[in-house]
Coordinates of C-alpha atoms in Angstrom, one line a residue:
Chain A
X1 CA 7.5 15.1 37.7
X2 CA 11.1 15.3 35.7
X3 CA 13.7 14.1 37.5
X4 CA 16.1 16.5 39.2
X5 CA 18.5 16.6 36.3
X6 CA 18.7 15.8 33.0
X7 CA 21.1 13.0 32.9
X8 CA 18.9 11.5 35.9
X9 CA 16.0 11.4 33.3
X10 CA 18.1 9.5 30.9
X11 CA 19.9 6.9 33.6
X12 CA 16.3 6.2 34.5
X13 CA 14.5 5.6 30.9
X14 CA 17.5 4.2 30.4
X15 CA 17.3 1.8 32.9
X16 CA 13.9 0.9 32.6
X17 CA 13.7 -0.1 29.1
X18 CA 16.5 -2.2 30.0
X19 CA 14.3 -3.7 32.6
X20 CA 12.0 -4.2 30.2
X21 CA 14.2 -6.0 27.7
X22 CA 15.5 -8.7 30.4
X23 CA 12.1 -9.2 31.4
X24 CA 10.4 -9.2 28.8
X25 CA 7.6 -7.1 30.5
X26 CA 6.6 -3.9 29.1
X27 CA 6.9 -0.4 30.7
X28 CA 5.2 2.9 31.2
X29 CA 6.7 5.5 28.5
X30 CA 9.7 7.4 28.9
X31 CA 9.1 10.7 27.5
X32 CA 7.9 11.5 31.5
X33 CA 10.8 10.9 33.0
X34 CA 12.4 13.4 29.8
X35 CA 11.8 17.0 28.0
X36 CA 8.3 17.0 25.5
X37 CA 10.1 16.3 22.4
X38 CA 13.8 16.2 22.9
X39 CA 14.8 13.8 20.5
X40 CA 18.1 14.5 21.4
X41 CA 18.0 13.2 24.9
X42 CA 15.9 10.2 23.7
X43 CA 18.9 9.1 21.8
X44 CA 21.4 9.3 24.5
X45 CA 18.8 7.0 26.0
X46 CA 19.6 4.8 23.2
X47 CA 23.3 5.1 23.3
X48 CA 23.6 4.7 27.1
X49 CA 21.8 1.2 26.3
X50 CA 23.8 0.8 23.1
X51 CA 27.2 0.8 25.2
X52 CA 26.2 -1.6 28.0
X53 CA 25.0 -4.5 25.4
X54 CA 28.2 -4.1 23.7
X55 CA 29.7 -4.3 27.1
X56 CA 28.2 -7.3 27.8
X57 CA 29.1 -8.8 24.5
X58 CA 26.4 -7.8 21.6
X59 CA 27.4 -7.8 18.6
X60 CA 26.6 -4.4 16.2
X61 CA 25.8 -5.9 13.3
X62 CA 23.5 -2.7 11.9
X63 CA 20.9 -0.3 11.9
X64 CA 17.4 0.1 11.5
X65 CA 15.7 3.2 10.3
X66 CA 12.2 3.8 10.6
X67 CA 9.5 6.6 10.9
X68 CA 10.5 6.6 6.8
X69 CA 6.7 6.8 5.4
X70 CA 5.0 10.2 5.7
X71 CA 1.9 8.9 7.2
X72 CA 3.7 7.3 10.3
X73 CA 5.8 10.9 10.5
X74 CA 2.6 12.7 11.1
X75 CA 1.5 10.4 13.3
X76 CA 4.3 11.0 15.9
X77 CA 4.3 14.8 14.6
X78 CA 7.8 14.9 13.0
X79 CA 9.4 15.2 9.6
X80 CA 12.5 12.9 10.0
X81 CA 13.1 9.4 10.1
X82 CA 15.0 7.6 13.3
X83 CA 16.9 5.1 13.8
X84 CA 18.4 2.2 16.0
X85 CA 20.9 -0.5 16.7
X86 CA 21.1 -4.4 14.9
X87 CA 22.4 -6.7 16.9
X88 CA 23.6 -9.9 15.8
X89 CA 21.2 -11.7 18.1
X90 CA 18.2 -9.9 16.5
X91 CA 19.6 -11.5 13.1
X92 CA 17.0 -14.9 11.7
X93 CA 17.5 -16.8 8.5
X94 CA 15.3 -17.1 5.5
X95 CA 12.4 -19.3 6.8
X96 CA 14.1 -20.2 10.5
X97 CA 11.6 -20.2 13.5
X98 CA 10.8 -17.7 16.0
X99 CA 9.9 -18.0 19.7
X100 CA 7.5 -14.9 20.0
X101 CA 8.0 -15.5 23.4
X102 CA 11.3 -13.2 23.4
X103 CA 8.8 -10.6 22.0
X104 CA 6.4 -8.5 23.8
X105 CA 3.5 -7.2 21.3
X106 CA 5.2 -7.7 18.2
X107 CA 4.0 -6.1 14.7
X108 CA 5.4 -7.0 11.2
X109 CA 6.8 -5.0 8.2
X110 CA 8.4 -5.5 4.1
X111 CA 11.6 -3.8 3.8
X112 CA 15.0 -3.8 2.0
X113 CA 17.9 -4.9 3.1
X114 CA 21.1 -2.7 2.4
X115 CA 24.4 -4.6 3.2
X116 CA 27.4 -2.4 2.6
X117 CA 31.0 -3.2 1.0
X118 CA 32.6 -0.4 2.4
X119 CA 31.6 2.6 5.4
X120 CA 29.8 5.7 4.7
X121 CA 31.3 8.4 7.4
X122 CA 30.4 11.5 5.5
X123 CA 28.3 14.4 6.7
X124 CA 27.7 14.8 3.3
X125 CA 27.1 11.2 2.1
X126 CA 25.4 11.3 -1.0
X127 CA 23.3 8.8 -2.5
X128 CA 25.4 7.9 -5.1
X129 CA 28.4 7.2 -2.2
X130 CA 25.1 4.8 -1.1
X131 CA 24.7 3.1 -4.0
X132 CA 29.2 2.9 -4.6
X133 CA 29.2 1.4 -1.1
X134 CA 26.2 -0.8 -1.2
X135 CA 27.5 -4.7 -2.0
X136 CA 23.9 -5.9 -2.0
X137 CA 20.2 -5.3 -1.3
X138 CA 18.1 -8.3 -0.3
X139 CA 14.6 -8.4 0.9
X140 CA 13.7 -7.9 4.6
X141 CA 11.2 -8.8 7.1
X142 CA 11.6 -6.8 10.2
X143 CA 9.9 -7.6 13.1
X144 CA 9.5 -4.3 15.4
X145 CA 8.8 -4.7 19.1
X146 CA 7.8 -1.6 21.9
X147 CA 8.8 -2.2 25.4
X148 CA 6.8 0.4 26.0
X149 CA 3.0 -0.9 27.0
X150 CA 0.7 -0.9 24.7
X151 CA 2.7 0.9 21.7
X152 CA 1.2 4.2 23.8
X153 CA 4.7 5.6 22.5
X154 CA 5.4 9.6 20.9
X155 CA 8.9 9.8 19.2
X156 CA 11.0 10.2 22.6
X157 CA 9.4 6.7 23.7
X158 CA 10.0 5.0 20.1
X159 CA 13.9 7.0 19.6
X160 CA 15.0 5.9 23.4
X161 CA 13.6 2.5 23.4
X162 CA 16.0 1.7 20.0
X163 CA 13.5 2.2 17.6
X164 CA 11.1 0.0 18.3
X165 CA 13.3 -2.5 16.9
X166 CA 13.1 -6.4 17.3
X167 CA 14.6 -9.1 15.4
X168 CA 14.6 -9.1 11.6
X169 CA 15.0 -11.8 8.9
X170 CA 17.1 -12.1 5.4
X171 CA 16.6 -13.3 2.3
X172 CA 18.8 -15.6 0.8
X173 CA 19.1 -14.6 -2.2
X174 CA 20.7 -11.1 -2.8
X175 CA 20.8 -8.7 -5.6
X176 CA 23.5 -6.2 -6.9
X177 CA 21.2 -2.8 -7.5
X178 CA 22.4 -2.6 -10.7
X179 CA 19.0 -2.9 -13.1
X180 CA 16.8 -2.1 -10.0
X181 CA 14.6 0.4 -9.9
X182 CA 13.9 -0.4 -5.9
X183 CA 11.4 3.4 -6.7
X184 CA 8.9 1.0 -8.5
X185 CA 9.5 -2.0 -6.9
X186 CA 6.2 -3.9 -5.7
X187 CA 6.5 -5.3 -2.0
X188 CA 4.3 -7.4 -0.4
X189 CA 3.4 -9.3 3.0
X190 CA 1.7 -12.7 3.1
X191 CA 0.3 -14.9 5.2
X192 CA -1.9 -18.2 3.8
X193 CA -1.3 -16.3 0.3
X194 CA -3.3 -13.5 1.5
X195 CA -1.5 -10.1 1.3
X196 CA -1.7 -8.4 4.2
X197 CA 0.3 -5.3 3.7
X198 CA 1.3 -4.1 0.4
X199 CA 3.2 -1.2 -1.1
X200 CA 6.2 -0.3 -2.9
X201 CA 9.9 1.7 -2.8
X202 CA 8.4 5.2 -3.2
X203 CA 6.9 4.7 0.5
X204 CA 10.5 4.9 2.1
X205 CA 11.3 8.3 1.9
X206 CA 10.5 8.4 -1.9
X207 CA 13.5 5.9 -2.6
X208 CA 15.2 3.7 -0.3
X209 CA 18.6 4.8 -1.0
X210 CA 17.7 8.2 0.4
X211 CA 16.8 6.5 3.6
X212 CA 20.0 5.0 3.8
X213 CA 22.0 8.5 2.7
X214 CA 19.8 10.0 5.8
X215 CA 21.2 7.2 8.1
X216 CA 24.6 7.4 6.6
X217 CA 25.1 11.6 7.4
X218 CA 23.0 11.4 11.0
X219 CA 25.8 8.8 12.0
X220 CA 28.6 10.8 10.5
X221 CA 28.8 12.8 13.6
X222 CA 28.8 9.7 16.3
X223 CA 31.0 7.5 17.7
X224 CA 29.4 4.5 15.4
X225 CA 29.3 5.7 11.6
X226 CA 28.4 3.1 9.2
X227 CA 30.8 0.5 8.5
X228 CA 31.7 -2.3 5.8
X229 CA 29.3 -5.3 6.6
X230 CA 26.9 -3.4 8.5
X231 CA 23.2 -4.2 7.8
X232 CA 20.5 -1.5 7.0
X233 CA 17.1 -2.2 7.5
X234 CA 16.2 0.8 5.1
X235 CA 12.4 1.0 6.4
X236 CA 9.0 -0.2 5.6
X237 CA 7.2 -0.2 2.4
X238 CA 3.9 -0.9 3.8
X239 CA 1.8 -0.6 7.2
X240 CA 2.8 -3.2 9.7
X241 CA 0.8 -5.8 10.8
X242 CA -0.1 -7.3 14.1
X243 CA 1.9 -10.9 14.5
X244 CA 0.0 -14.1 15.2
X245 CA 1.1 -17.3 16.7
X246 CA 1.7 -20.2 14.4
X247 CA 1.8 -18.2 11.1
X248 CA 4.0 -18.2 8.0
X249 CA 4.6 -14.6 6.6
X250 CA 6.3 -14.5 3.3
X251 CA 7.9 -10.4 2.3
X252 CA 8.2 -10.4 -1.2
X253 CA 10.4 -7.9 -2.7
X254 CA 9.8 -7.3 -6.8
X255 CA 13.2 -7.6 -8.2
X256 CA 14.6 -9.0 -4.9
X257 CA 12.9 -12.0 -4.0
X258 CA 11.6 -13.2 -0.8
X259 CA 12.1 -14.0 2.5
X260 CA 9.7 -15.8 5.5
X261 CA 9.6 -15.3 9.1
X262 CA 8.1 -18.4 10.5
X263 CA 6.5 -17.7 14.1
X264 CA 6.2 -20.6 16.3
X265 CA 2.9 -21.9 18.0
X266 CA 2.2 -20.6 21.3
X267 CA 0.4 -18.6 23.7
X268 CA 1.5 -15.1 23.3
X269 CA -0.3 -12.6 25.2
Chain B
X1 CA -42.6 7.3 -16.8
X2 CA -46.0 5.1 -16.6
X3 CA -45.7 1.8 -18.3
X4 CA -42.2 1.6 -16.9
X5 CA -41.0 -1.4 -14.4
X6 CA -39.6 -0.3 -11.0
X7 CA -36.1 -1.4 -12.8
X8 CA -36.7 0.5 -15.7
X9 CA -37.9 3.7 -13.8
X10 CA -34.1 2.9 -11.5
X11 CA -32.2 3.1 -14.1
X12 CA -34.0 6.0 -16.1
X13 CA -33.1 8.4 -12.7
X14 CA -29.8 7.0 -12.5
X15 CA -28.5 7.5 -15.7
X16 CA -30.1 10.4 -16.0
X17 CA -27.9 11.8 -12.9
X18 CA -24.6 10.5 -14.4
X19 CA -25.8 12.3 -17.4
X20 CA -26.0 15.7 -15.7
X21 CA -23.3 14.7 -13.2
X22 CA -25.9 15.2 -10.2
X23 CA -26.6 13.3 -7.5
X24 CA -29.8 10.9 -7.1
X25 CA -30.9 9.4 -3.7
X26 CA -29.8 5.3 -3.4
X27 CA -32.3 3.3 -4.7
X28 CA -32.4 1.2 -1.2
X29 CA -33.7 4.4 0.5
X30 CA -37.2 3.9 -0.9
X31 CA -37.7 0.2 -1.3
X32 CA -35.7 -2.8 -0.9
X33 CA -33.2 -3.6 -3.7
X34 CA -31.8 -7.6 -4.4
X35 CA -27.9 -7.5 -5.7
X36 CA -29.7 -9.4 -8.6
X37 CA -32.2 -6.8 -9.5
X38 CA -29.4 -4.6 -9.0
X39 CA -27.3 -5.6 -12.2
X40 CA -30.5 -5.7 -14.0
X41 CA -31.0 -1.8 -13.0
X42 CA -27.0 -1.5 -14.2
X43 CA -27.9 -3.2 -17.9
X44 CA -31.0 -1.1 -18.1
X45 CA -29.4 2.0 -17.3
X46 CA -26.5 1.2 -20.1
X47 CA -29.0 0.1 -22.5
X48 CA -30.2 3.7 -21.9
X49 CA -26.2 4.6 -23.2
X50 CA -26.4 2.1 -26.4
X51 CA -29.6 3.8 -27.6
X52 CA -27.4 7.1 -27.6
X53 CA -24.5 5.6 -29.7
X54 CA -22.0 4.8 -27.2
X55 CA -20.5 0.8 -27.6
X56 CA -19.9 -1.5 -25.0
X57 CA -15.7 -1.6 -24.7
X58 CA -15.5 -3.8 -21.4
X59 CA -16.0 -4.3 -17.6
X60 CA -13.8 -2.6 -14.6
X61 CA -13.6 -5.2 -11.0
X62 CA -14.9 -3.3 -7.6
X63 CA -13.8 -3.9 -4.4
X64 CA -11.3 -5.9 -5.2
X65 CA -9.1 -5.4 -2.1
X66 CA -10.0 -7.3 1.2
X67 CA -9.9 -3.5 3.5
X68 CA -12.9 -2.6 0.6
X69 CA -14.9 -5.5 1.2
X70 CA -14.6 -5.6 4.8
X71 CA -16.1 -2.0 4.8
X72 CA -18.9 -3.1 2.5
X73 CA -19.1 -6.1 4.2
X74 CA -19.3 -8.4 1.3
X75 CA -17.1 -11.0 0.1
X76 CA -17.2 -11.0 -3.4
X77 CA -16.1 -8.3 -5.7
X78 CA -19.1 -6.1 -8.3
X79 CA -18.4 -5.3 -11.9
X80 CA -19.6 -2.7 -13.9
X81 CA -19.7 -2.0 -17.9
X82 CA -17.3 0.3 -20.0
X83 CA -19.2 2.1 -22.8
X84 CA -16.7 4.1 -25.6
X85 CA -17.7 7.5 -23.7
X86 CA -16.0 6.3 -21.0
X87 CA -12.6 6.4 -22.5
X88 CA -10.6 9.0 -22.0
X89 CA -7.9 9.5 -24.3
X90 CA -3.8 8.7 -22.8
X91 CA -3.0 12.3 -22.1
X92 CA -6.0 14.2 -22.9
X93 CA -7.6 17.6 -20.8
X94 CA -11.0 16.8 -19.2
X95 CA -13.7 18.9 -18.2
X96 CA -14.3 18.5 -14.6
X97 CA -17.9 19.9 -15.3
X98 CA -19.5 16.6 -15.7
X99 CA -18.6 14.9 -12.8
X100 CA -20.0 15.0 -9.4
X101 CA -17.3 14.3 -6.9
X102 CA -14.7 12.4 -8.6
X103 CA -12.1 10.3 -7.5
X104 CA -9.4 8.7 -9.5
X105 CA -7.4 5.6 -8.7
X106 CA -4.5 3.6 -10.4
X107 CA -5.1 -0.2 -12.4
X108 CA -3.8 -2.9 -14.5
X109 CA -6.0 -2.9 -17.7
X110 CA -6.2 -6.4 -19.3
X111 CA -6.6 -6.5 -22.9
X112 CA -9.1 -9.4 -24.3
X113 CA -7.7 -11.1 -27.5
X114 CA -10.5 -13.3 -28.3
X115 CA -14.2 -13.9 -26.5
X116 CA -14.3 -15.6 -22.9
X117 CA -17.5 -17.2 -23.3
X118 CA -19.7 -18.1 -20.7
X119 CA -18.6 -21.0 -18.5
X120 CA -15.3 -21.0 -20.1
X121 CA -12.2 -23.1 -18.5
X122 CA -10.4 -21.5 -15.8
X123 CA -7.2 -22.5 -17.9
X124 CA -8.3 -20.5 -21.0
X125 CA -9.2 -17.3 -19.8
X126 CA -5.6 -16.4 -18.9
X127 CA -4.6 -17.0 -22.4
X128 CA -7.3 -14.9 -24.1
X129 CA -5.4 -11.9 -22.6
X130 CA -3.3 -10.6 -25.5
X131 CA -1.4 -7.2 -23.3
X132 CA -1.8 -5.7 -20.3
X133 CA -1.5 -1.7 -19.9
X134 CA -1.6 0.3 -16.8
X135 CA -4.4 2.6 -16.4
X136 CA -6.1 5.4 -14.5
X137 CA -10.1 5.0 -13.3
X138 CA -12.1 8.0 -12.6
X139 CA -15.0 6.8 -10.1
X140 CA -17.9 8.9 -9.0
X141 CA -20.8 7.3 -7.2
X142 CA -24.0 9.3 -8.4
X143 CA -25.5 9.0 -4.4
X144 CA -24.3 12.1 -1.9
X145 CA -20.9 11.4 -0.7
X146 CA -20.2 8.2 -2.2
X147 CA -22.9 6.3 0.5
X148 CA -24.4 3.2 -0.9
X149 CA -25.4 0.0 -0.2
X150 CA -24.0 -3.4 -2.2
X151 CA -26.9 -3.1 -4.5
X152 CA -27.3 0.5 -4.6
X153 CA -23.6 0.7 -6.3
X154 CA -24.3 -2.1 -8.3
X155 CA -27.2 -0.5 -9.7
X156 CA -24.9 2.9 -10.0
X157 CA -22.7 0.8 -13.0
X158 CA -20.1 0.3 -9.6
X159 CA -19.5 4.3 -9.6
X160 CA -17.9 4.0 -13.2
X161 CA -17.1 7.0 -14.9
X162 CA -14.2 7.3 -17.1
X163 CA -11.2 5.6 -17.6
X164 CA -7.7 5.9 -19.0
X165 CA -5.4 3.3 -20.8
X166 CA -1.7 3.9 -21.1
X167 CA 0.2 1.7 -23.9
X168 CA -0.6 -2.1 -24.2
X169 CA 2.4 -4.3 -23.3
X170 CA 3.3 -7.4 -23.3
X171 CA 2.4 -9.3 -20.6
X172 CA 4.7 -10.4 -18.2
X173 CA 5.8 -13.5 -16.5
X174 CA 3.8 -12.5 -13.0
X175 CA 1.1 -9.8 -12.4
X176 CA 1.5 -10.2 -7.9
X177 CA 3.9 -8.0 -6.8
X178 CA 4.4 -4.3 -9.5
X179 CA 4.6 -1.5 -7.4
X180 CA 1.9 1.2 -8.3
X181 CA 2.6 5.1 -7.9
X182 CA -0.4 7.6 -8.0
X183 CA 1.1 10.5 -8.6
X184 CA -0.5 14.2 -8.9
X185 CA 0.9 17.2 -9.9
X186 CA 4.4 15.1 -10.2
X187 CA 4.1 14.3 -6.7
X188 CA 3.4 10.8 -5.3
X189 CA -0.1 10.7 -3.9
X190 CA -0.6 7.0 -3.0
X191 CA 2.4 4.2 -3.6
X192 CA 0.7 0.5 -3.3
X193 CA 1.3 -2.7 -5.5
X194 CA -0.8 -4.8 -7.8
X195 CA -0.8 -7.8 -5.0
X196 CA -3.9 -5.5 -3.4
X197 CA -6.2 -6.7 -6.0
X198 CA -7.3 -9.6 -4.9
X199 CA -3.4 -10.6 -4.0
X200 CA -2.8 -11.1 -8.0
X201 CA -5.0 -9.6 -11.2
X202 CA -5.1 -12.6 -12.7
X203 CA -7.7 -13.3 -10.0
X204 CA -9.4 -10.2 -10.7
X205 CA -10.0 -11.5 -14.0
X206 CA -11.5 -14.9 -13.5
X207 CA -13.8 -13.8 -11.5
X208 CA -14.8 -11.2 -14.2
X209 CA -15.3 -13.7 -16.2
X210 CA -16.7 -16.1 -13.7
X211 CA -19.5 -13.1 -13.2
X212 CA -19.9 -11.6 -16.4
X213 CA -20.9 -15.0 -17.5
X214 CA -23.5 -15.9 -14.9
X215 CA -25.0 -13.2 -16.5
X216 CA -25.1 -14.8 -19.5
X217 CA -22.4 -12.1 -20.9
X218 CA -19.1 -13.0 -22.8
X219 CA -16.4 -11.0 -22.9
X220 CA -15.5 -9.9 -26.6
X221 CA -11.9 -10.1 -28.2
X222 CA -11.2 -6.4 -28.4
X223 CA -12.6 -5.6 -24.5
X224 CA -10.5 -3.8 -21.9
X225 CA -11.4 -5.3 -17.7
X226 CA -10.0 -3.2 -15.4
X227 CA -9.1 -5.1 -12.8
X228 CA -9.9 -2.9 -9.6
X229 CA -7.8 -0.3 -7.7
X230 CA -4.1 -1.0 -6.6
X231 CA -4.3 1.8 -4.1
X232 CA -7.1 4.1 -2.5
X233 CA -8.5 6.9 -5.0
X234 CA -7.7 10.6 -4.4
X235 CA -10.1 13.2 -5.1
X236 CA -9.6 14.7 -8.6
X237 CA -9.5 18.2 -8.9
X238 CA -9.6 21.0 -11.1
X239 CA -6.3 21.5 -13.1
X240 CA -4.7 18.3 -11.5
X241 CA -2.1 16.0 -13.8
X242 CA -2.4 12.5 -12.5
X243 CA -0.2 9.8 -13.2
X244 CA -0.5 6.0 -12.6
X245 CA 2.8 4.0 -12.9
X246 CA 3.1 0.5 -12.8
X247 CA 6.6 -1.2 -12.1
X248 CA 7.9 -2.2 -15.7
X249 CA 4.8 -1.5 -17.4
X250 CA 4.9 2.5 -17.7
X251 CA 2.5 4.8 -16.9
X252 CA -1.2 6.8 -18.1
X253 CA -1.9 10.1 -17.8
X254 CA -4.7 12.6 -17.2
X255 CA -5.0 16.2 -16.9
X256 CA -7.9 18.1 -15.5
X257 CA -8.8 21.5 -16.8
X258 CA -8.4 23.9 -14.4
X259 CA -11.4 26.0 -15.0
X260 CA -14.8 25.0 -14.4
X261 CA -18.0 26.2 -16.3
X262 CA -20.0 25.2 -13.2
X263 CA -20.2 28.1 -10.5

């Protein structure tokens, strides 16, 4: 049953995806306690949380965008990307260790990194004010997290609950996009040399810099457009992949080198 | 066909089915087939081709990425042989009337410079390869809707039925990571990368030429080996233009007429 109003609906999916973050225990989905499909409201879920990390503290060091193939829009039934808060916390080094620990079913995905030199607050952003304002791309690996139980998530679950998002790791060694053509570019995932999720630029929305124009003009409009320095995880260039304990993965970017998430040894359930 | 060895009788029905572009029931339906009798089915059934003219020009890798073999269940990849009437000129119209149910796919095409003997060195097999080109592969498996056994595919020439070869370039310093665009009808199709086969073609290749010569087979200086797909095939329909592009090595091209004499 929907709560009595709709800004009850949001407090509480609000609220208990918050839950879910401190404890690190997931949660049934949101989109009951909202309207079938309202985006909308599923991102003033997100902000409401958005505003009480930064209360506390949290640094916004970016965004994410995801939903940026077209096979993983049909499979929520939309034909737009989404998108949701960095924080610095969520920010690992080439090669550094993670607990998995902090994590509650965690999958894997090859991206690019854009890091910008100055902020995009156009409605019209285009992508050559993308590629003006980007300082450097580097290769990414992000590692995307549900709160929700079981990834049993539709695109009000994913938007509310920040995008799925996790923590994500840099390369070290970044690259102007002058003489890229990130369209072609090769990406790969690896684990034990074994590639385990392969694909290339075109998956993101055809080009990665139109993911990034998308992000830059849907933020236009709210209180946190892009800014110089912010991070953008443009979105994935292959299917993610299920994490497991104790392994190495290495994201290979062509043109942009690499970068590896190293997941610590434990017993992750 | 008295006189004729179960082999030779095989590969009689299956190239005659390529031949019309019909399909013919998998040999493993009436009798059990050995992978080994298999390939001797396969260089029957191309002998068959020699008679008629055509020239051996090379060998194409199957199931060369790890999601392919897990659905075959096998763990080592199949070859088949490239005859002249295979190739299918950079850019050219093709009938679709002589296929079956084809499918098309995108590859890295490795040009032999001089012959990989038998048993040759790991070390020189990589610098027999004189260019690398990307390239388009038309498949289509001669048994209803591509079902088959290991063997029965084998037997089918691994479902090899045309190819394409865009220009020969040089090759580069790494082969792991080009991105790969099918695209048809200027839109992209599939988008993968050439790490799927076998996480690097220069893999592909050595075990080409690890298996080619257990049959007793060099490869020739002048050969193309396909090195297996970089992303799933699409179906390949009448009046389609299909594209493969590979990151810094171009593309290769393929239109299908649109009209088919077939009913």
């Amino acid at each position: 049953m929907l709560p009595s109003t709709e800004s009850d609906g949001i407090a509480e999916a609000a609220q208990r995806l918050w839950n879910a973050r401190r404890s690190n225990l997931p949660c049934a989905p949101v989109r009951t306690l909202l309207d079938a499909g309202d985006v909308g409201a599923a991102y003033e879920v997100q902000e409401v949380n958005t505003r009480r990390a930064l209360s506390e503290g949290r640094r916004l060091v970016g965004r994410k965008i995801g939903l940026t193939s077209p096979a993983v829009q049909q499979q929520l039934g939309v034909d737009q990307p989404d998108f949701g808060v960095l924080f610095g916390d969520m920010a690992v080094g080439d090669a550094e260790e993670i607990d998995l620990t902090r994590l509650i079913d965690p999958r894997i995905e090859v991206e690019v990194a854009f890091v910008l030199e100055t902020g995009l607050a156009d409605a019209w952003t285009t992508t050559a004010d993308v590629m003006r304002a980007t300082a450097y791309v580097v290769t990414a690996i992000e590692v995307v997290d549900s709160r929700i139980a079981a990834w049993d998530i539709d695109i009000v679950d994913t938007v509310a609950d920040n995008a799925s998002s996790g923590l994500f790791f840099l390369g070290g060694t970044p690259r102007r996009l002058d003489g890229l053509d990130l369209r072609e570019s090769g990406a790969v995932l690896l684990a034990g040399g074994e590639p385990l999720s392969v694909g290339a630029g075109a998956a993101c929305l055809g080009h990665p810099v139109n993911a990034v124009t998308w992000l830059a003009r849907r933020l236009a409009t709210t209180d946190h457009p892009l800014a110089a320095g912010d991070v953008v995880l443009s979105g994935a260039l292959g299917p993610m992949v299920r994490v497991a304990p104790g392994t190495v993965y290495e994201a290979r970017v062509s043109g942009l080198g690499s970068v590896r998430a190293v997941c610590a040894k434990g017993n992750h359930s | 066909m008295s006189g004729l060895t179960p082999e030779e009788r095989l590969a009689a029905r299956l190239d005659e089915a390529a031949r019309r572009g019909e399909v013919t029931s998998q040999p493993s339906q009436a009798a059990p087939l050995s992978v080994a009798d298999a390939y001797a089915v396969q260089e029957l059934a191309i002998a068959r081709r020699l008679d008629r003219g055509e020239r051996l020009v090379g060998v194409k890798m199957g199931f060369t990425s790890r999601q392919k073999m897990a659905q075959m269940g096998v763990d080592e990849v199949i070859w088949g042989r490239l005859t002249s009437a295979m190739l299918v000129p950079e850019g050219d119209r093709i009938a679709p009337d002589h296929y079956i149910h084809p499918r098309i796919e995108p590859e890295l095409a490795f040009l032999i410079g001089r012959d990989i003997p038998p048993g040759a060195p790991p070390e020189t097999i990589t610098s027999a390869v004189t260019a690398v080109a990307p390239a388009l592969e038309i498949i289509d498996s001669r048994y209803a809707d591509f079902r088959f056994t290991l063997a029965d595919v084998v037997a089918d020439n691994a479902s090899a039925a045309g190819f394409v070869l865009g220009a020969w370039r040089a090759v580069p310093p790494s082969l792991d990571c080009l991105g790969v665009l099918l695209e048809v009808d200027g839109r992209t199709a599939e988008v993968g990368a050439t790490a799927s086969i076998l996480g690097d073609p220069w893999r592909s290749l050595a075990a080409a030429a690890r298996l080619t010569g257990r049959a007793g087979m060099p490869l020739r200086a002048g050969w193309v080996v396909l090195a297996g797909g970089a992303t799933a095939a699409v179906p390949l329909r009448p009046g389609a233009q299909v594209r493969a592009v590979i990151e810094s090595l171009g593309s290769a091209s393929v239109t299908v007429a649109a009209n088919s004499a077939r009913p």
